[in-house]
Short mmCIF file of C-alpha atoms and ligand atoms in Angstrom, two decimals:
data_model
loop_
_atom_site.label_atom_id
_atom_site.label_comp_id
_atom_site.label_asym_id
_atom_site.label_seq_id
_atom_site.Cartn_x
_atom_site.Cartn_y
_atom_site.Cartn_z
CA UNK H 61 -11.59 -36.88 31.99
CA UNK H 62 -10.70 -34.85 35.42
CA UNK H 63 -11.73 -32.37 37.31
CA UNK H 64 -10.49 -30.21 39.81
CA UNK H 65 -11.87 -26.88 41.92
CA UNK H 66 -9.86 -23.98 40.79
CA UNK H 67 -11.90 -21.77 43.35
CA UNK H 68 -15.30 -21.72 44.74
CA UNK H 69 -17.60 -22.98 41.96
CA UNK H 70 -15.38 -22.60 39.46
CA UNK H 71 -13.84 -26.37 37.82
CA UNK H 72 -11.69 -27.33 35.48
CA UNK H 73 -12.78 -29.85 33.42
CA UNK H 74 -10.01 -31.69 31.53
CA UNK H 75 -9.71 -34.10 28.97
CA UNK H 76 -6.13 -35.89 28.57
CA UNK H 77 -5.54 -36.83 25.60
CA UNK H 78 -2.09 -38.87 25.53
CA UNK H 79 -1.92 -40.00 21.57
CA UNK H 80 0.39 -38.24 19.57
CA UNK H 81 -2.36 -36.18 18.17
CA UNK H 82 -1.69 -34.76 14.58
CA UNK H 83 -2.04 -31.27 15.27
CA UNK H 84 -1.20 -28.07 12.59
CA UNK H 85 0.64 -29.81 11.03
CA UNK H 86 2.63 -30.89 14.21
CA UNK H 87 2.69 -34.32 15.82
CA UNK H 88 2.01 -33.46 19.36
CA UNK H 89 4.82 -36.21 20.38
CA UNK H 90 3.89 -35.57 24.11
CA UNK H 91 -0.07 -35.44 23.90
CA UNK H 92 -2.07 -32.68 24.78
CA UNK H 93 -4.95 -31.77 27.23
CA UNK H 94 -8.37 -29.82 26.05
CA UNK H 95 -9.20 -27.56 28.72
CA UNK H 96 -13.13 -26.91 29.81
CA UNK H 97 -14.11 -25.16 32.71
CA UNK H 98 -17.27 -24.67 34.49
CA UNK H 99 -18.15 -21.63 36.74
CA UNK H 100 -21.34 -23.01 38.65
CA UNK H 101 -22.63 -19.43 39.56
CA UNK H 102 -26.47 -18.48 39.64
CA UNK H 103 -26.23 -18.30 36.15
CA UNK H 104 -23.72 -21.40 35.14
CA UNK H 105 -21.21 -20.82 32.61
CA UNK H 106 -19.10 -23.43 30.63
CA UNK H 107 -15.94 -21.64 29.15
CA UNK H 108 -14.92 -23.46 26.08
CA UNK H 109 -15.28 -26.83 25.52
CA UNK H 110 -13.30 -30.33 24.31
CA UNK H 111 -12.15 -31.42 21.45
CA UNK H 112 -14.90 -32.88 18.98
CA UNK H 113 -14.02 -36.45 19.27
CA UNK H 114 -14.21 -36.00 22.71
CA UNK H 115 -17.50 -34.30 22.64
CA UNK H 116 -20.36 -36.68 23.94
CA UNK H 117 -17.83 -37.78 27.03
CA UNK H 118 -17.29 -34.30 28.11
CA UNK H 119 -21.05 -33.51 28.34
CA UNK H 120 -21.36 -36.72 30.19
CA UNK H 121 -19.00 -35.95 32.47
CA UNK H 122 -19.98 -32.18 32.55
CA UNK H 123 -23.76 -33.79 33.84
CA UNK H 124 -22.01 -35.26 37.04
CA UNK H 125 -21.48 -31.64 38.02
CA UNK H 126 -24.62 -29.66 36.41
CA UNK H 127 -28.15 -30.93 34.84
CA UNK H 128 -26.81 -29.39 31.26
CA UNK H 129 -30.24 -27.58 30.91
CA UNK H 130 -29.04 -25.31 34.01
CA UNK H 131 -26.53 -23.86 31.75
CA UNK H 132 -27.34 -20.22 31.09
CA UNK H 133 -23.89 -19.49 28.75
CA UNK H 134 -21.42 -21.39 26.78
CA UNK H 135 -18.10 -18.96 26.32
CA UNK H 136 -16.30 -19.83 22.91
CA UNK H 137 -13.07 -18.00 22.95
CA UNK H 138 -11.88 -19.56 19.77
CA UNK H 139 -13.51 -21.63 17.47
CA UNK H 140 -11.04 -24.18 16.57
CA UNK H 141 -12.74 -27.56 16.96
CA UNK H 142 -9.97 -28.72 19.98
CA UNK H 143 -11.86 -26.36 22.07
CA UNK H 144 -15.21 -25.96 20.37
CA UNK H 145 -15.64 -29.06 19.15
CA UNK H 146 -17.71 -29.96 22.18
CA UNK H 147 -20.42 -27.65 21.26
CA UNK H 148 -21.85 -30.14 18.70
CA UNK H 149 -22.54 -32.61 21.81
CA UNK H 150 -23.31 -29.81 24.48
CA UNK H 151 -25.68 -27.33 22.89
CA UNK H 152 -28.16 -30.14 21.89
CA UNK H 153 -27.97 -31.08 26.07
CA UNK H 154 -27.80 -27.37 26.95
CA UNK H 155 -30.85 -26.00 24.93
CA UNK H 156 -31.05 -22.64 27.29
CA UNK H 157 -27.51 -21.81 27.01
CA UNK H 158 -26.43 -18.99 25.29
CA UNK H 159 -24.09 -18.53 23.07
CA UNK H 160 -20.83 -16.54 23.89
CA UNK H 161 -18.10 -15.43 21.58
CA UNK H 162 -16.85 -12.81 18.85
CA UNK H 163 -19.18 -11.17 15.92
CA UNK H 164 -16.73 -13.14 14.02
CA UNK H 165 -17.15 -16.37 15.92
CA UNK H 166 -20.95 -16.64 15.26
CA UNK H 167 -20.88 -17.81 11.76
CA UNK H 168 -18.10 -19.58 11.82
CA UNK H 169 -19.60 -21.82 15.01
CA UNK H 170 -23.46 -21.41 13.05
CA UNK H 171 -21.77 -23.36 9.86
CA UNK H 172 -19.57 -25.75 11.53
CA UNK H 173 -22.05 -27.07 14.53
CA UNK H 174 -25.40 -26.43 12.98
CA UNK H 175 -26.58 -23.66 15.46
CA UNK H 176 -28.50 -21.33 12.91
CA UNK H 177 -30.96 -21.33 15.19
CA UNK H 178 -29.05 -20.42 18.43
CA UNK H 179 -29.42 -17.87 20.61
CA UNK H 180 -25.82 -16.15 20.63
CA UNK H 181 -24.51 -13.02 22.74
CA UNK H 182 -21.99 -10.89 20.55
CA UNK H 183 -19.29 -9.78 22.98
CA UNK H 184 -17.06 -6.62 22.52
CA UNK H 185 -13.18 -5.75 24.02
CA UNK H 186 -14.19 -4.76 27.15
CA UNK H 187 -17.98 -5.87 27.79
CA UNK H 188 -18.60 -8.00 30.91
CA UNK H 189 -21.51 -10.43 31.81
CA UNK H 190 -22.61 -10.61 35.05
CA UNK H 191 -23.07 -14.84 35.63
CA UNK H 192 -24.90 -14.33 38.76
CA UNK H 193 -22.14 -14.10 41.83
CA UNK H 194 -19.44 -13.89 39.20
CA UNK H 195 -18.58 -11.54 36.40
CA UNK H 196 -16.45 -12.08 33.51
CA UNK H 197 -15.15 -9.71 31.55
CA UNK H 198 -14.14 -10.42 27.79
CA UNK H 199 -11.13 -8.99 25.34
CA UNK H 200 -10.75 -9.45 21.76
CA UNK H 201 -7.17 -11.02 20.53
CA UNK H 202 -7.82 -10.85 17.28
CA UNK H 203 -5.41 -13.26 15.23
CA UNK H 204 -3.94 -14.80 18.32
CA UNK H 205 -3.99 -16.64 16.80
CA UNK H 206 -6.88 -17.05 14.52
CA UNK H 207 -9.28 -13.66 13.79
CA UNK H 208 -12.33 -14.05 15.79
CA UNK H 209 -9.81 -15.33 18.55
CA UNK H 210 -11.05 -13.43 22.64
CA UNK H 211 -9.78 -14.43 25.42
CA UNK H 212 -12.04 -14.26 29.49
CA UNK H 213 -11.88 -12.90 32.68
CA UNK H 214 -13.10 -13.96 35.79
CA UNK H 215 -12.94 -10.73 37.92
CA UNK H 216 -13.97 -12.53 41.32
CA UNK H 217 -12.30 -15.32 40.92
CA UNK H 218 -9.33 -13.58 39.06
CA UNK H 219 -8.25 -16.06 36.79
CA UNK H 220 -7.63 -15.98 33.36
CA UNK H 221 -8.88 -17.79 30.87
CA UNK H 222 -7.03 -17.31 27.53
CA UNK H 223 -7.49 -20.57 25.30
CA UNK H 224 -4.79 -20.91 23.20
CA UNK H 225 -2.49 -18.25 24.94
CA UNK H 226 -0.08 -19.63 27.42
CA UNK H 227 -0.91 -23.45 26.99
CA UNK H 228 1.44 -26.19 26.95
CA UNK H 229 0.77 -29.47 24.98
CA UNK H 230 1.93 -32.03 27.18
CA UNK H 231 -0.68 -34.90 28.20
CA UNK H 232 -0.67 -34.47 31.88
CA UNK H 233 -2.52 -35.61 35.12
CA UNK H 234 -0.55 -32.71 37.13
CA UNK H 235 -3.68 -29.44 36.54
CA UNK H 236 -1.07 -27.24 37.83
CA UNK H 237 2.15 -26.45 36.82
CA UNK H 238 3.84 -26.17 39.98
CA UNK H 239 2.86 -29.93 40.47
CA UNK H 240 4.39 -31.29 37.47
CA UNK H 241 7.59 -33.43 38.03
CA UNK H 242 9.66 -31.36 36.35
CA UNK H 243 10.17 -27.60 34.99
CA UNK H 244 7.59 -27.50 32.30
CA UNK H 245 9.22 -23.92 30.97
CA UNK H 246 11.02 -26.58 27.56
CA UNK H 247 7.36 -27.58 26.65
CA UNK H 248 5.74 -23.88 27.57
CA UNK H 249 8.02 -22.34 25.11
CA UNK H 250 8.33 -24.98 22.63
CA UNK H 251 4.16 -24.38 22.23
CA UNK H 252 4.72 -20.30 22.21
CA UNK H 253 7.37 -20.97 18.94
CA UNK H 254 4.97 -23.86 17.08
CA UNK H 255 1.42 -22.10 17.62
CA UNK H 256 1.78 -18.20 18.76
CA UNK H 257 5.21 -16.77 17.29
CA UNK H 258 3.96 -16.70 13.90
CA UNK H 259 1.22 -14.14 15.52
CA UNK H 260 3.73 -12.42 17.72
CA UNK H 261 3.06 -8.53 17.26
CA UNK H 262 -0.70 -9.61 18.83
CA UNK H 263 1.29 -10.97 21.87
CA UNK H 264 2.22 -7.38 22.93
CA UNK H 265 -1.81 -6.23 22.86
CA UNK H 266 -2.91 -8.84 25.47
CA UNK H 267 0.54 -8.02 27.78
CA UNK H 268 -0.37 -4.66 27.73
CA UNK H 269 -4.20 -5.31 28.59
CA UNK H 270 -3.04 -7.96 31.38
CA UNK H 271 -1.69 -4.81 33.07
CA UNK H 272 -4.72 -3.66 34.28
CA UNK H 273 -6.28 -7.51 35.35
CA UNK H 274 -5.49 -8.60 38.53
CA UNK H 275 -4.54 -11.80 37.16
CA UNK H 276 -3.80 -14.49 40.20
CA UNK H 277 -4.44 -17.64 37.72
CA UNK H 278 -4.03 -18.83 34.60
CA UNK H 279 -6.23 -21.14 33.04
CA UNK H 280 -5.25 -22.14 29.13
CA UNK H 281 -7.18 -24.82 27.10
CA UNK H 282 -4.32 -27.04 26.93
CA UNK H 283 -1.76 -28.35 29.46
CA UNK H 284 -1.11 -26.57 33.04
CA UNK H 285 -2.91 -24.33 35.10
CA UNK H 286 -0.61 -21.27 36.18
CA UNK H 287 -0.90 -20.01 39.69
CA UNK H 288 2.61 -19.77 40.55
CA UNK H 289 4.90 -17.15 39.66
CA UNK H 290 2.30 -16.04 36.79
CA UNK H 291 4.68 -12.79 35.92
CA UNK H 292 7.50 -15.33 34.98
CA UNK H 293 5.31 -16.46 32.17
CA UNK H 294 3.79 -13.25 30.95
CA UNK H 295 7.44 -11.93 31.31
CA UNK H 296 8.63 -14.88 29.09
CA UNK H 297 5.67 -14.22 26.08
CA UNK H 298 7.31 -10.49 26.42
CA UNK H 299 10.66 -11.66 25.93
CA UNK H 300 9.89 -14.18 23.41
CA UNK H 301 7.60 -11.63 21.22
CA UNK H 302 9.63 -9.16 21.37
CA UNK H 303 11.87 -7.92 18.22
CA UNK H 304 15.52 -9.21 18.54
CA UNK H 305 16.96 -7.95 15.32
CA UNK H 306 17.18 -4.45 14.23
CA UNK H 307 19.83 -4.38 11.39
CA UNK H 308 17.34 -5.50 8.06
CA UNK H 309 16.68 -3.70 4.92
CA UNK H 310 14.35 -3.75 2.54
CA UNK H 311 14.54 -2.82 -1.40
CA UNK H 312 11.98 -2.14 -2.76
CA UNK H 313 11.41 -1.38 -7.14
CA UNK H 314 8.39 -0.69 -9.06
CA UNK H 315 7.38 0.94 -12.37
CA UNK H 316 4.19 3.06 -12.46
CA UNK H 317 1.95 4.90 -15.11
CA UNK H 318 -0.13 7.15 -13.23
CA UNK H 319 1.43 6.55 -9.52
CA UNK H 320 -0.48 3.96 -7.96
CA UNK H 321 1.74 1.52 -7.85
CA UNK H 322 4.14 4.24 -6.50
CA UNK H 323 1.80 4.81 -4.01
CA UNK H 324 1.69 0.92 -3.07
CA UNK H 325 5.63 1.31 -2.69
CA UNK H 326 5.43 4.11 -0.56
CA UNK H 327 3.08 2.33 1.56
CA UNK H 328 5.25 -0.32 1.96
CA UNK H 329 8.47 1.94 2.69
CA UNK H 330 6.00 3.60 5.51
CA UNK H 331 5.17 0.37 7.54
CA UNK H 332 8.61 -1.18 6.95
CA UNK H 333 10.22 2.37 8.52
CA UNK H 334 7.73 2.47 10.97
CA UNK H 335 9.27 -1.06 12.07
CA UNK H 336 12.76 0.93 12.25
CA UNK H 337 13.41 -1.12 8.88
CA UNK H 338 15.66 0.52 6.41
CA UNK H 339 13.71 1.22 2.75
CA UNK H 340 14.98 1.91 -0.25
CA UNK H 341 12.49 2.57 -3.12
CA UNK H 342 13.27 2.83 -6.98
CA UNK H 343 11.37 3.81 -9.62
CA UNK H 344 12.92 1.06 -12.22
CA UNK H 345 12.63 3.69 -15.38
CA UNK H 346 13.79 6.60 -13.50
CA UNK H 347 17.25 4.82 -11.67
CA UNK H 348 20.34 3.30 -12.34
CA UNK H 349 19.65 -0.67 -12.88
CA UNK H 350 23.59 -0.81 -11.42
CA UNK H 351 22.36 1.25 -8.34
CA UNK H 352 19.37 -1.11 -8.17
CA UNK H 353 20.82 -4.38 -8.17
CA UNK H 354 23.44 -3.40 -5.75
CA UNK H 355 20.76 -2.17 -3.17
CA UNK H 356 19.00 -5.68 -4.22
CA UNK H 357 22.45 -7.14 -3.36
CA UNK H 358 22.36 -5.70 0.74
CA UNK H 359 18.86 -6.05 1.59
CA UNK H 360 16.63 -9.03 3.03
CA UNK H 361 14.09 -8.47 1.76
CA UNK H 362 13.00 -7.59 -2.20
CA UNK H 363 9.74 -6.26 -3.15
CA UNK H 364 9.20 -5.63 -6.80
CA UNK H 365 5.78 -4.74 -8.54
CA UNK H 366 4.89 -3.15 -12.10
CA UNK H 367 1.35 -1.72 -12.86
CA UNK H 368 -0.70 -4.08 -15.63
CA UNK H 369 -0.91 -2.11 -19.12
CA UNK H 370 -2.43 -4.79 -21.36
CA UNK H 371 -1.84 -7.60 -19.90
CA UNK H 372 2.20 -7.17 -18.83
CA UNK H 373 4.56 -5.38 -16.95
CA UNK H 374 5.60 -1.76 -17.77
CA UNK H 375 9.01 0.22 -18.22
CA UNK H 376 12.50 -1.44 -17.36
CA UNK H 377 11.31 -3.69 -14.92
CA UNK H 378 11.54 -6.84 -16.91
CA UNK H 379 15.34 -5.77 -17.30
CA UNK H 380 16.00 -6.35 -13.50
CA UNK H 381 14.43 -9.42 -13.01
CA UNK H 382 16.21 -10.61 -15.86
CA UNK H 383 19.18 -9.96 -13.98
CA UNK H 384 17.95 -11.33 -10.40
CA UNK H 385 17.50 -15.03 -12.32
CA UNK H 386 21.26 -14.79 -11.85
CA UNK H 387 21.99 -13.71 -8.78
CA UNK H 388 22.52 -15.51 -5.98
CA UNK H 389 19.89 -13.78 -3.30
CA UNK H 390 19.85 -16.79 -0.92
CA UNK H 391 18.26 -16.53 2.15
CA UNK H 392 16.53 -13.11 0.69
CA UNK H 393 12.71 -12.35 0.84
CA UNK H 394 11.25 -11.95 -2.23
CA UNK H 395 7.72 -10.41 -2.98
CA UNK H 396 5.74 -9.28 -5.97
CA UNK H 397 3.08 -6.39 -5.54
CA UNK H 398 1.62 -3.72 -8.11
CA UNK H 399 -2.04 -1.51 -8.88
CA UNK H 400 -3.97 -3.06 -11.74
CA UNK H 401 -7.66 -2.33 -12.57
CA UNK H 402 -9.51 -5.80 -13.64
CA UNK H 403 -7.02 -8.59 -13.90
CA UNK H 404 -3.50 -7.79 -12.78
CA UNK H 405 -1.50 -10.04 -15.01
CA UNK H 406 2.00 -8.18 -14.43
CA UNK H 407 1.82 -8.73 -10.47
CA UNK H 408 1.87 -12.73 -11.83
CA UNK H 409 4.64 -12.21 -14.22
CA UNK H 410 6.63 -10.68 -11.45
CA UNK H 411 5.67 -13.96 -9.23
CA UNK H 412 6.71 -16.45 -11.71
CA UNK H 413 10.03 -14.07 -12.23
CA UNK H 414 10.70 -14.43 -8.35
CA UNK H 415 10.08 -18.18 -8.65
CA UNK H 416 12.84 -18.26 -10.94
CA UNK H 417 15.52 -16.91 -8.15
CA UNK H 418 16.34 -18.36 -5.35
CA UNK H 419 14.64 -15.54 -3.01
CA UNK H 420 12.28 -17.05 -0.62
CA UNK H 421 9.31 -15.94 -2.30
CA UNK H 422 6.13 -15.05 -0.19
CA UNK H 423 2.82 -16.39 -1.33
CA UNK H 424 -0.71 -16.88 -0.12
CA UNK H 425 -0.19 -20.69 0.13
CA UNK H 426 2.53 -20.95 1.88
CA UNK H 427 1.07 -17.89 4.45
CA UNK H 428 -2.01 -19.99 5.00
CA UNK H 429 -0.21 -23.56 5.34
CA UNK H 430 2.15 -22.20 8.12
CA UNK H 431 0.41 -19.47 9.73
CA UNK H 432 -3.43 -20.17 8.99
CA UNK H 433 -3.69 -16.24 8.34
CA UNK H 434 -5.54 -15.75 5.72
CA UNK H 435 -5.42 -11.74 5.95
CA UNK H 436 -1.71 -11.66 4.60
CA UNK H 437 -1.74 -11.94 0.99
CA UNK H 438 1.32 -12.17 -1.50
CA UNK H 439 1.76 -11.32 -4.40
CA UNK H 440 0.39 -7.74 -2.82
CA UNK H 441 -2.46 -7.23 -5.75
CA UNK H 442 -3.89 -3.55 -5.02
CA UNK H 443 -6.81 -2.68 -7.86
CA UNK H 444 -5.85 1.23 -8.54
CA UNK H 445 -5.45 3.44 -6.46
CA UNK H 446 -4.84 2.13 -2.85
CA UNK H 447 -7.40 3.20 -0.37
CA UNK H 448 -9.38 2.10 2.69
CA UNK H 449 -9.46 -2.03 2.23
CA UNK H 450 -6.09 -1.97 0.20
CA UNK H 451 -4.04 -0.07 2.52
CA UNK H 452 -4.86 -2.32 5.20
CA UNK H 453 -4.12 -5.11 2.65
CA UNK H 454 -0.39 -3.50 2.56
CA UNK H 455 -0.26 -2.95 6.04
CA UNK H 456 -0.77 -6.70 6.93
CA UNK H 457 1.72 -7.79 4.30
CA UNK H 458 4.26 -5.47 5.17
CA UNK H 459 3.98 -6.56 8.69
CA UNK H 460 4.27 -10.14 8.07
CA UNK H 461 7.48 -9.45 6.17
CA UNK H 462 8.99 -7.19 9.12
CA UNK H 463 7.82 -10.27 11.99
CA UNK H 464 9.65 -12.48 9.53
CA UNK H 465 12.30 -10.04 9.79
CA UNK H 466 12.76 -8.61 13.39
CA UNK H 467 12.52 -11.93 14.53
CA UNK H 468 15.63 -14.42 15.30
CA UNK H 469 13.41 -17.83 15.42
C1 LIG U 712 -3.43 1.71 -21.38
C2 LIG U 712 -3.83 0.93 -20.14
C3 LIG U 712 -3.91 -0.45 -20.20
C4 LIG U 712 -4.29 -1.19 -19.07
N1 LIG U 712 -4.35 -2.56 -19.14
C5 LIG U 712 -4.70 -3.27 -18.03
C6 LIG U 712 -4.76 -4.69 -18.07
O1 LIG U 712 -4.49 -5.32 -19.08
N2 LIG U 712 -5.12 -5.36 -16.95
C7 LIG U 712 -5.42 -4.70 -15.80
O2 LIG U 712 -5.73 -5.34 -14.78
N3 LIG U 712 -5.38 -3.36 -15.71
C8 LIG U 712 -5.02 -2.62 -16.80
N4 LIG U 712 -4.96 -1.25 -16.73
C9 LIG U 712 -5.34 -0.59 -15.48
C10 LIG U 712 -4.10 -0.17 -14.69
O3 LIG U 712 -3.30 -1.29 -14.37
C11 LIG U 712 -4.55 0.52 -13.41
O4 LIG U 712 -5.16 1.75 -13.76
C12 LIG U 712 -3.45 0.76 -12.42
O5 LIG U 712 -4.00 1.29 -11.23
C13 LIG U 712 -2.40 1.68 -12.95
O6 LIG U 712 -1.39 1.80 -11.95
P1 LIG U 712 -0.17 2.80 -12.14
O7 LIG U 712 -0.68 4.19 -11.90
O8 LIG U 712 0.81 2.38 -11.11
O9 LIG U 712 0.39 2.58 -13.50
C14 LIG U 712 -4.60 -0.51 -17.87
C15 LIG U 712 -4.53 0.88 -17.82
C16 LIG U 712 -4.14 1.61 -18.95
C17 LIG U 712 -4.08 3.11 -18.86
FE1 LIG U 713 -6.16 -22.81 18.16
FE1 LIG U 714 -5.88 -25.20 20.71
#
C-alpha cells in the first residue's frame, strides 16, 4: 500500500496490485492499482475503497492516518468489488460512517457486504455534502459503466474523483502520471477501448457536465493521478467516444395483426434516424420479397420481428428468412423483435431463423458477457402494444445497435 497528499488533507491511498489480475474477462497483463482516498476534513470522508482481497490491509493501513471510528462517510461511486470490496473490512471498523452512493447502489452494497442495517445517504445528480472544510459535490453516470455508476467532486480541493472513468490499469509506484517513465497515453486508451467504449454514448454526459467543474485533478480508482494537461485527456475520451462512421443502414421487416409490432418497427426506424442512420421498414405481406431482400442485401444491420398468433409467426415472414439461410450477410447485424401478449413464441422462431445465417445475431448473453449491461435485451420481446417500460426497452436496443454501428473499434 502507498500513500501520498494530493492536497491539504486530502490522500490517496493506493493499493498496487502487480499480478496479472483476471479482470472482465481481461488478463490485466500489466497489473492494476485500486485507488482509495481519504479527505481528513472535520467530518472525514473515505472515497471508495480497495479491492476485497485487499480489504483488511487497506483498513489497516487507512488506521495509520485516521482512528476508523472518526469516519463520518464512506463514498461508493461504483459498486464493483475492485473498489467496494473494502467495505466488508471497513464498515465493521467504521461503525459511524455513513453510507454514500446511488438509490441504486444501496441494495446492491446491502446484499453483497451485509449492511442491512447501515445507515446510507441516497445522493442525487447534483446534491453536495458539506464534509466539514470541504464539500463534494456528486453526479450520476449512470451505465458508465455499470447503472448505479456516480462519479465525486471535491469543489475546494478541485479534483475529481471518477472511479472507473479515466483510469489506467498499469501496476505502478509513479501516483501521477506526469511521473511515470514513459507516456502512459498506450495504456490510458487501451483501458478506455476494454472497459468504457462499450458504454460510449454515456461518455459525452460526464464531458459535458465537466464543463462547468473546475477540474485541476484527476483522481481515478485505478492507475495515475492526472494533474497535468487534464484537457488532453478529457479531449481524448471526446475523440475516442465520439461517432466515426456515418454511412450505415438499417432494414428493418415485420408482419403485424393489429399494428403493434408495426409500432415496435417504427420505434426502431425513429431512434436509428435519430442516430442519422438510414431505415428502411417493410411490412413483409404488404412488399415485394425481391425489394426486401435486396434492401437486406445493402444494410448492416437486419431487424426482423412477426407478432405471435398461436404460437408462430404471421404472414410472409417465414418466406424471407427462408431465403436469408442462403445468403451470405457476413459481417451483418442481425436481430429478432415483435409484440406478443403471454408467451411470444414467434420472436424465438425468428432467433433460431437468424442463428441459421451467418448475421451476427444480437442476444442477451452475449450483451451481458461483453458489456455487463443488462438493460439491452435481444431478441426485442415487446408484450402488445409498446408503451412506457417497452419503449425504453426499444430505445436501449436500438442504441446499442447504432454504438455498434457509428463506431470504427
Ligand atoms: C388470434 C390471436 C392469437 C394469439 N396467439 C398468441 C400466442 O400464441 N402467444 C402470444 O404470446 N400472444 C398471442 N396473441 C397476442 C398477440 O401476439 C398480441 O396481441 C400482439 O400484441 C399482437 O401484435 P400485432 O398487432 O403486431 O399483431 C394472439 C393474438 C390473437 C389475436
Ligand atoms: Fe468497474
Ligand atoms: Fe474498476
Amino acid at each position: 500500500m502507498n500513500k501520498v497528499m494530493l492536497a491539504k488533507n486530502t490522500y490517496l491511498l493506493g493499493k498496487m496490485d502487480d499480478r496479472e489480475v483476471p479482470f472482465h474477462r481481461l488478463i490485466l497483463a500489466k497489473g492494476t492499482t485500486y485507488n482509495a482516498y481519504l479527505l481528513k476534513t472535520e467530518k472525514p470522508t473515505v472515497i471508495d475503497t480497495v479491492d476485497l482481497e485487499f480489504g483488511r490491509e487497506f483498513v489497516e493501513y487507512l488506521s495509520e492516518l485516521i482512528d476508523p471510528k472518526e469516519i463520518q462517510y464512506i463514498v461508493i461511486n461504483h459498486t464493483e468489488p475492485d473498489h467496494s470490496g473494502g467495505l466488508a473490512a471497513l464498515a465493521g471498523r467504521a461503525p459511524n460512517a455513513t453510507i454514500v452512493c446511488t438509490e441504486i447502489a444501496v441494495n446492491e452494497l446491502k446484499e453483497m457486504y451485509k449492511l442491512h442495517s447501515r445507515s446510507f445517504l441516497v445522493v442525487k445528480d447534483g446534491d453536495t455534502l458539506d464534509i466539514g472544510g470541504k464539500t463534494l459535490k456528486f453526479k450520476e453516470t449512470p451505465y458508465l459503466h455499470t447503472e448505479e455508476t456516480m462519479i465525486t467532486y471535491c469543489i475546494e480541493d478541485k479534483i475529481l474523483f471518477p472511479c472507473d472513468i479515466f483510469s489506467t490499469h498499469v501496476a505502478t509506484n509513479a501516483f501521477f502520471a506526469d511521473e511515470a517513465d514513459f507516456d502512459i497515453i498506450e495504456d490510458f486508451i487501451g483501458y478506455y477501448n476494454a472497459i468504457i467504449h462499450p458504454h460510449r454514448r454515456y461518455v459525452r454526459t460526464v464531458i459535458n457536465a465537466l464543463q462547468e467543474l473546475d477540474v485541476q485533478m484527476i483522481a481515478p480508482s485505478h492507475g495515475y493521478i492526472l494533474r497535468e494537461d487534464i484537457q488532453k485527456y478529457i479531449d481524448l475520451y471526446a475523440t475516442m467516444s465520439a461517432d466515426t462512421i456515418n454511412d450505415k443502414k438499417v432494414t428493418i421487416v415485420y408482419t403485424t395483426i393489429r399494428n403493434s409490432t408495426k409500432k415496435v418497427a417504427d420505434n426502431l426506424k425513429k431512434i436509428f434516424e435519430e442516430n442519422n442512420i438510414q431505415t428502411s421498414v417493410f411490412n413483409a405481406d404488404k412488399s415485394d420479397k425481391a425489394t426486401i431482400l435486396e434492401s437486406i442485401k445493402e444494410a448492416d444491420a437486419v431487424f426482423i420481428g412477426s407478432s405471435t398468433k398461436y404460437a408462430d409467426m404471421i404472414g410472409n415472414l417465414e418466406d424471407v428468412l427462408k431465403d436469408l439461410i442462403k445468403m451470405d450477410l457476413e459481417g451483418k447485424i442481425g436481430a429478432a423483435f415483435g409484440s406478443y401478449g403471454w408467451s411470444g413464441e414467434a420472436i424465438e422462431v425468428i432467433q433460431d431463423y437468424l442463428n441459421q445465417t451467418n448475421l451476427d445475431v444480437q442476444s442477451t448473453s452475449h450483451v451481458i458477457k461483453t458489456t455487463g449491461m443488462t438493460h439491452v435485451e435481444f431478441p426485442v420481446r415487446v408484450r402488445f402494444t409498446p408503451k412506457d417500460e417497452q419503449l425504453k426497452k426499444i430505445e436501449h436496443s436500438a442504441t446499442y445497435v447504432a454504438d455498434l454501428l457509428l463506431s470504427a473499434i
